[in-house]
XYZ file of C-alpha atoms in Angstrom:
460
model
C -8.211 17.688 5.595
C -8.452 19.663 2.425
C -9.157 23.273 3.362
C -12.614 24.601 2.700
C -13.500 27.918 4.314
C -14.286 26.066 7.510
C -15.056 22.447 8.145
C -18.178 21.189 9.788
C -18.210 19.166 12.981
C -15.342 16.788 12.238
C -15.270 14.502 15.229
C -11.830 13.062 14.730
C -9.891 12.757 17.958
C -12.977 12.694 20.159
C -11.807 11.142 23.391
C -14.702 11.086 25.840
C -17.678 8.768 25.978
C -21.322 9.589 26.507
C -24.446 10.644 24.686
C -23.664 14.353 24.651
C -21.565 14.438 21.491
C -24.512 15.435 19.363
C -27.096 16.656 21.892
C -25.646 20.199 21.915
C -25.913 20.238 18.124
C -29.598 19.364 18.374
C -30.091 22.036 21.007
C -28.238 24.586 18.887
C -30.486 24.018 15.890
C -33.571 24.001 18.117
C -32.608 27.411 19.523
C -32.159 28.774 16.035
C -35.483 27.302 14.892
C -37.244 28.900 17.878
C -35.693 32.289 17.234
C -33.549 32.277 20.398
C -30.048 33.673 20.559
C -27.406 30.976 20.283
C -24.708 33.074 21.898
C -23.792 32.775 25.578
C -21.065 34.256 27.772
C -19.290 30.959 28.327
C -16.408 31.378 30.772
C -16.347 35.130 30.222
C -14.347 37.442 27.965
C -11.014 36.359 26.534
C -8.036 38.117 28.084
C -5.121 39.183 25.854
C -2.124 36.882 26.296
C 0.994 38.944 27.118
C 2.993 36.296 25.224
C 0.836 36.733 22.123
C -0.016 33.063 21.729
C -3.363 32.073 23.293
C -6.113 34.296 24.684
C -8.144 32.550 27.421
C -10.843 33.455 29.974
C -9.874 34.506 33.480
C -8.590 31.640 35.626
C -7.340 29.465 32.775
C -3.679 28.765 32.035
C -1.771 27.081 29.249
C 1.619 25.630 28.493
C 3.083 25.324 24.974
C 5.520 22.570 24.061
C 6.775 20.293 21.283
C 7.076 23.113 18.770
C 8.142 22.508 15.194
C 11.931 22.463 14.936
C 12.662 21.662 18.578
C 14.946 18.755 19.356
C 13.018 15.674 20.494
C 14.141 13.025 22.956
C 15.126 10.650 20.135
C 17.453 13.202 18.551
C 15.135 14.149 15.675
C 13.351 17.461 15.177
C 9.681 18.073 15.906
C 7.942 17.952 12.513
C 5.350 20.503 11.446
C 1.659 20.446 10.543
C 0.383 19.145 13.899
C -3.088 17.689 13.305
C -5.327 14.914 14.692
C -4.446 13.679 18.177
C -5.751 11.550 21.035
C -4.881 11.166 24.722
C -4.328 7.784 26.371
C -3.690 6.579 29.925
C -0.189 5.378 30.743
C -0.181 1.566 31.213
C 1.132 -0.074 34.373
C 4.188 -1.533 32.664
C 5.319 1.718 31.010
C 9.128 2.020 31.369
C 10.383 4.456 33.985
C 7.021 5.329 35.549
C 5.389 3.775 38.582
C 2.551 4.517 40.965
C 1.626 8.174 41.280
C 3.950 9.282 38.471
C 2.197 6.915 36.073
C -1.309 7.906 37.188
C -0.472 11.588 36.846
C 0.850 11.270 33.302
C -0.741 10.976 29.875
C 0.346 9.768 26.442
C -0.517 11.763 23.323
C -0.242 10.346 19.802
C -0.185 13.197 17.277
C -0.559 13.243 13.494
C 1.502 15.379 11.124
C -0.226 16.314 7.878
C 2.842 16.529 5.650
C 3.268 15.591 1.994
C 6.333 14.417 0.064
C 9.773 15.737 -0.768
C 13.397 15.641 0.247
C 13.503 19.042 1.958
C 11.515 20.825 4.609
C 9.909 19.653 7.822
C 9.375 15.906 8.055
C 8.766 13.074 10.502
C 12.160 11.377 10.808
C 12.226 7.704 11.697
C 14.672 4.817 11.296
C 12.217 2.665 9.342
C 9.990 4.904 7.183
C 7.224 3.324 5.135
C 8.244 5.432 2.125
C 11.446 7.524 2.438
C 10.159 10.442 0.362
C 6.924 10.763 2.387
C 7.223 13.334 5.187
C 4.131 12.574 7.294
C 3.559 10.295 10.244
C 3.011 10.500 13.998
C 4.886 11.532 17.109
C 4.189 10.368 20.665
C 4.395 12.626 23.712
C 4.569 11.709 27.399
C 3.240 14.554 29.552
C 3.342 14.890 33.349
C 0.045 16.307 34.661
C 1.142 16.769 38.273
C 0.549 20.385 39.360
C 1.071 21.993 35.943
C 1.444 19.940 32.731
C 4.966 19.572 31.421
C 6.515 17.517 28.653
C 8.618 14.558 29.767
C 9.617 13.212 26.364
C 8.544 13.179 22.702
C 9.664 11.013 19.829
C 8.811 9.710 16.360
C 6.349 6.801 16.392
C 5.455 6.430 12.665
C 7.208 7.826 9.586
C 7.136 7.701 5.796
C 3.414 8.320 5.262
C 1.510 11.129 3.525
C -0.975 13.654 4.930
C -1.753 12.006 8.256
C -4.733 14.153 9.059
C -7.254 12.368 11.250
C -7.920 8.829 12.435
C -9.221 7.620 15.771
C -8.418 5.836 19.026
C -9.192 2.149 19.565
C -10.589 0.418 22.675
C -7.195 -1.304 23.059
C -5.401 2.069 23.395
C -3.834 2.440 19.988
C -4.181 5.242 17.464
C -5.266 4.593 13.867
C -3.512 7.203 11.749
C -5.147 7.785 8.364
C -3.558 8.861 5.103
C -5.793 11.338 3.329
C -3.986 10.712 0.082
C -3.898 8.087 -2.674
C -0.572 8.830 -4.345
C 0.886 6.040 -6.483
C 4.529 5.697 -7.577
C 5.432 7.280 -10.911
C 8.654 7.821 -12.815
C 8.819 11.447 -11.636
C 7.385 11.751 -8.114
C 9.984 9.687 -6.228
C 7.269 7.793 -4.355
C 8.156 4.135 -3.803
C 4.971 2.755 -2.215
C 1.225 2.952 -2.707
C -0.464 5.379 -0.314
C -4.002 5.737 0.958
C -3.883 3.415 3.964
C -4.461 3.319 7.702
C -1.562 2.601 10.058
C -1.822 1.498 13.690
C 0.324 3.094 16.404
C 0.114 1.597 19.929
C 0.091 4.498 22.371
C 2.410 2.734 24.819
C 5.196 1.923 22.339
C 8.414 3.683 23.266
C 10.067 3.434 19.836
C 8.889 3.823 16.235
C 6.500 1.164 14.968
C 7.258 -0.937 11.944
C 4.931 0.730 9.408
C 2.336 -1.848 8.342
C -0.323 -0.580 5.918
C -3.702 -2.002 6.875
C -4.391 -2.955 3.278
C -7.660 -4.798 3.863
C -9.184 -1.644 5.390
C -9.050 -0.071 1.939
C -6.886 2.290 -0.074
C -8.775 5.576 -0.359
C -8.804 9.136 1.040
C -9.240 8.098 4.656
C -10.491 10.639 7.155
C -11.586 9.183 10.500
C -12.387 5.878 12.182
C -14.409 4.639 15.167
C -14.466 1.144 16.625
C -17.443 -0.752 18.008
C -15.954 -2.149 21.241
C -18.454 -5.013 21.321
C -17.779 -6.424 17.853
C -14.405 -4.934 16.919
C -15.898 -3.640 13.645
C -14.215 -0.434 12.467
C -16.335 2.251 10.786
C -14.568 4.617 8.400
C -15.242 7.908 6.651
C -13.802 9.145 3.358
C -13.148 12.785 2.471
C -14.285 13.078 -1.124
C -17.186 14.854 -2.794
C -18.674 11.465 -3.684
C -17.445 9.509 -0.670
C -18.955 6.401 0.885
C -19.395 5.238 4.487
C -17.473 2.036 5.200
C -17.140 -0.702 7.761
C -14.223 -3.093 8.163
C -15.003 -6.491 9.686
C -11.673 -7.851 10.980
C -10.870 -11.531 10.785
C -9.693 -11.247 14.386
C -11.219 -8.393 16.442
C -8.489 -6.120 17.760
C -5.892 -7.413 15.287
C -6.472 -5.265 12.222
C -3.297 -6.328 10.419
C -4.666 -9.873 10.099
C -7.126 -8.769 7.422
C -10.853 -8.749 7.057
C -13.726 -7.615 4.828
C -14.364 -4.053 3.629
C -17.973 -3.054 2.977
C -19.876 0.115 2.105
C -23.289 1.177 3.388
C -26.291 0.918 1.060
C -29.720 2.412 1.766
C -32.010 -0.431 0.750
C -34.903 1.616 -0.616
C -32.633 4.146 -2.318
C -29.674 2.276 -3.854
C -26.932 4.508 -5.263
C -28.483 7.609 -3.696
C -26.735 10.959 -3.242
C -27.592 12.053 0.312
C -26.517 15.685 -0.032
C -29.992 17.294 0.090
C -28.518 19.833 -2.329
C -31.036 22.241 -3.789
C -30.593 20.717 -7.242
C -30.937 17.145 -5.950
C -34.520 15.848 -6.368
C -34.080 13.178 -3.655
C -34.544 14.623 -0.175
C -33.895 13.270 3.317
C -35.810 14.612 6.301
C -34.215 14.961 9.721
C -35.223 11.994 11.879
C -36.484 9.829 9.011
C -35.053 6.322 9.418
C -33.977 4.145 6.498
C -33.073 0.468 6.477
C -29.550 -0.282 5.326
C -27.365 -3.184 4.343
C -23.759 -3.442 3.207
C -22.135 -4.198 -0.130
C -18.770 -5.967 -0.147
C -15.828 -4.286 -1.871
C -14.053 -6.923 -3.958
C -10.972 -4.760 -4.635
C -10.165 -2.834 -1.445
C -6.583 -2.248 -2.598
C -6.658 -0.910 -6.169
C -3.143 -0.385 -7.480
C -3.806 1.991 -10.380
C -6.372 4.473 -9.100
C -8.666 5.738 -6.340
C -11.540 3.413 -7.229
C -12.875 1.881 -4.011
C -15.784 4.327 -3.842
C -16.469 3.826 -7.563
C -16.906 0.083 -7.088
C -19.075 0.612 -4.013
C -21.338 3.095 -5.787
C -21.839 0.720 -8.716
C -23.006 -1.858 -6.159
C -25.579 0.604 -4.812
C -23.734 2.232 -1.907
C -24.932 5.665 -0.768
C -22.847 8.772 -1.385
C -22.104 11.249 1.405
C -20.611 14.630 0.609
C -17.143 14.707 2.164
C -17.322 12.324 5.084
C -15.166 13.485 7.984
C -15.473 12.880 11.713
C -17.124 9.884 13.334
C -18.026 9.116 16.934
C -19.252 6.013 18.776
C -21.599 6.140 21.730
C -23.856 3.780 23.642
C -27.211 4.656 25.180
C -29.457 2.227 27.053
C -27.409 -0.657 25.726
C -27.748 0.514 22.120
C -24.641 1.282 20.053
C -24.783 4.299 17.737
C -22.350 5.964 15.358
C -22.563 9.612 14.353
C -20.608 10.799 11.345
C -20.358 13.996 9.373
C -20.875 14.901 5.758
C -18.913 18.143 5.798
C -20.376 19.725 2.673
C -23.849 18.179 2.771
C -27.109 20.070 3.155
C -28.920 22.722 1.113
C -26.304 25.419 1.810
C -23.293 23.093 1.915
C -23.026 23.750 5.646
C -22.836 20.126 6.697
C -24.839 17.186 7.975
C -24.560 14.750 10.864
C -25.864 11.224 10.236
C -26.708 8.539 12.807
C -26.160 4.852 12.057
C -27.548 2.240 14.483
C -25.893 -1.150 13.934
C -28.296 -3.160 16.100
C -31.252 -2.074 13.979
C -29.338 -1.515 10.717
C -30.863 1.920 10.177
C -29.524 5.325 9.237
C -31.064 8.759 9.646
C -30.150 12.384 9.055
C -29.646 13.682 12.590
C -28.936 17.400 12.108
C -28.383 19.565 9.055
C -27.077 23.095 8.708
C -29.577 25.502 7.188
C -27.372 28.586 7.536
C -23.721 29.472 7.988
C -24.520 32.606 9.991
C -23.488 31.318 13.417
C -21.357 28.245 12.769
C -19.583 28.079 9.457
C -18.076 24.601 9.335
C -15.618 24.348 12.235
C -12.995 21.616 12.213
C -12.038 19.044 14.909
C -14.376 18.559 17.842
C -14.184 16.895 21.246
C -16.797 16.297 23.923
C -15.712 17.746 27.256
C -16.131 15.972 30.611
C -18.638 18.702 31.541
C -20.783 17.810 28.486
C -20.000 20.836 26.287
C -18.598 20.412 22.816
C -15.274 22.095 22.080
C -14.769 22.786 18.378
C -11.612 23.837 16.551
C -12.059 26.608 14.017
C -10.211 26.502 10.715
C -11.073 29.627 8.784
C -10.010 32.981 7.471
C -8.852 35.583 9.982
C -9.053 34.874 13.711
C -9.590 31.277 14.772
C -11.148 30.231 18.056
C -11.886 27.219 20.177
C -15.670 27.330 20.274
C -17.827 25.806 23.013
C -21.427 24.638 22.679
C -23.367 23.886 25.864
C -26.003 21.118 26.167
C -28.644 23.881 25.966
C -27.291 24.954 22.579
C -25.454 28.137 23.543
C -22.272 29.010 21.659
C -19.303 30.726 23.278
C -15.671 31.528 22.479
C -13.257 29.702 24.769
C -9.846 30.522 23.285
C -8.318 32.574 20.479
C -5.196 31.853 18.459
C -3.399 35.133 19.116
C -0.264 34.108 17.239
C -1.591 34.129 13.694
C -4.523 32.885 11.609
C -3.487 29.222 11.755
C -6.076 26.567 12.533
C -6.634 24.656 15.750
C -6.631 20.856 15.451
C -6.570 17.638 17.443
C -8.494 18.722 20.554
C -8.517 15.959 23.179
C -8.957 15.818 26.961
C -6.686 13.920 29.346
C -8.292 10.736 30.699
C -8.994 12.490 34.026
C -10.749 15.346 32.226
C -8.613 18.077 33.783
C -6.468 19.142 30.814
C -7.453 20.015 27.260
C -4.721 19.383 24.716
C -4.926 21.038 21.298
C -2.607 21.835 18.394
C -1.995 24.986 16.428
C -1.250 23.381 13.086
C 1.074 26.086 11.805
C 3.787 26.782 12.866
C 3.155 23.551 14.797
C 2.633 23.864 18.572
C 0.921 21.601 21.110
C -0.884 23.328 23.978
C -2.083 22.064 27.356
C -4.949 24.135 28.842
C -6.273 23.826 32.381
C -8.412 25.839 34.761
C -11.857 26.107 36.412
C -13.787 23.871 34.006
C -16.707 23.501 36.426
C -17.257 27.238 36.669
C -20.796 28.294 35.647
C -20.696 29.323 31.991
C -24.348 29.594 30.964
C -26.919 32.308 30.536
C -29.887 30.033 31.036
C -32.969 31.649 29.596
C -34.930 28.468 28.977
């Protein structure tokens, strides 16, 4: 993700289901609108870490592992720039694990947002997509019995550029997205087109053969979410004039077999800019529903430029200002997708949009009116206890921020090491361990403790 001062509600890596992903955001804005304080005590004050790495509330513990430069199980070094990540259950046929050991373990697939070059930290694999590209993914097997500990870690995808976000699939794979559209030139050493998604099965025990999912489009990918009923993949794009896409696969669950790429159009407002910027005469009200349809992209894989969004806009697709995270949920049998426009809104503080596929409608769900309390945090995950946990990415101290269903904001953890950002927050399938990355110098953390402890100052 390109670094603004802080990013707003990027939902990449969200790993828990339910309808609470956005409810705390609604409650937060309602509290602000009603003049109530948005700040709560959470789990209590943060205690200084004697190791100078992570300050946590009383009763919580952490373990750090898979640091940049450490030797991995496959003989390569842990690459840097840890970013988007998701946790997956260990399948029954996973080599070397049976019964209780399998049930008490978790697989993590982790992005590395690295660029190009022949020197410096890189994801090292035997079959890179592009040898000069340093990004990719690593896979970690972690034992959760008693206290989390790393069992093994290894390269699972290499030779890609700026693997920032992505998303898990219902069939337990990770879609790793390139937020980059570099093309080969006579001087950059790049040998392949970039700007693609790549699929990494969580249970693979060796590096995947890198297969660019060309039909899903070549653009500045950010995040994806899959409709488990239809297999349709919804995609966001991180550009100032980005579009909102869907990919209809020829065979659901088999993305490499091709399909159709489309962009969302608001029927009554074709080619509209949805930013609600002060200088934009077209305004969207929170809760106002609009009918939508989809325009088909005829050239999803342009070879000479970053033009997918240009074609879509000419066909009437709506523009969203820096699309980032996306999340799928189902309520009362109705599928819904929430996605973020990071820099949308009158103060550039961000928007969350809701798309309902069954009704083919879209609406502005929440919109930041002020950056006073929350100034565009980065990755977000819904916790098993219904709070949102957000990763800050800003100047100075960075925190893991919690938001309760009643809209109270609290600080859960502080990066005591330096001012580097948190990224890739994801809970283990059993909900007991929160995994998160410190992007620089590149550390993965497992956090556990009394999650069910009362953490609210209810004044409602």
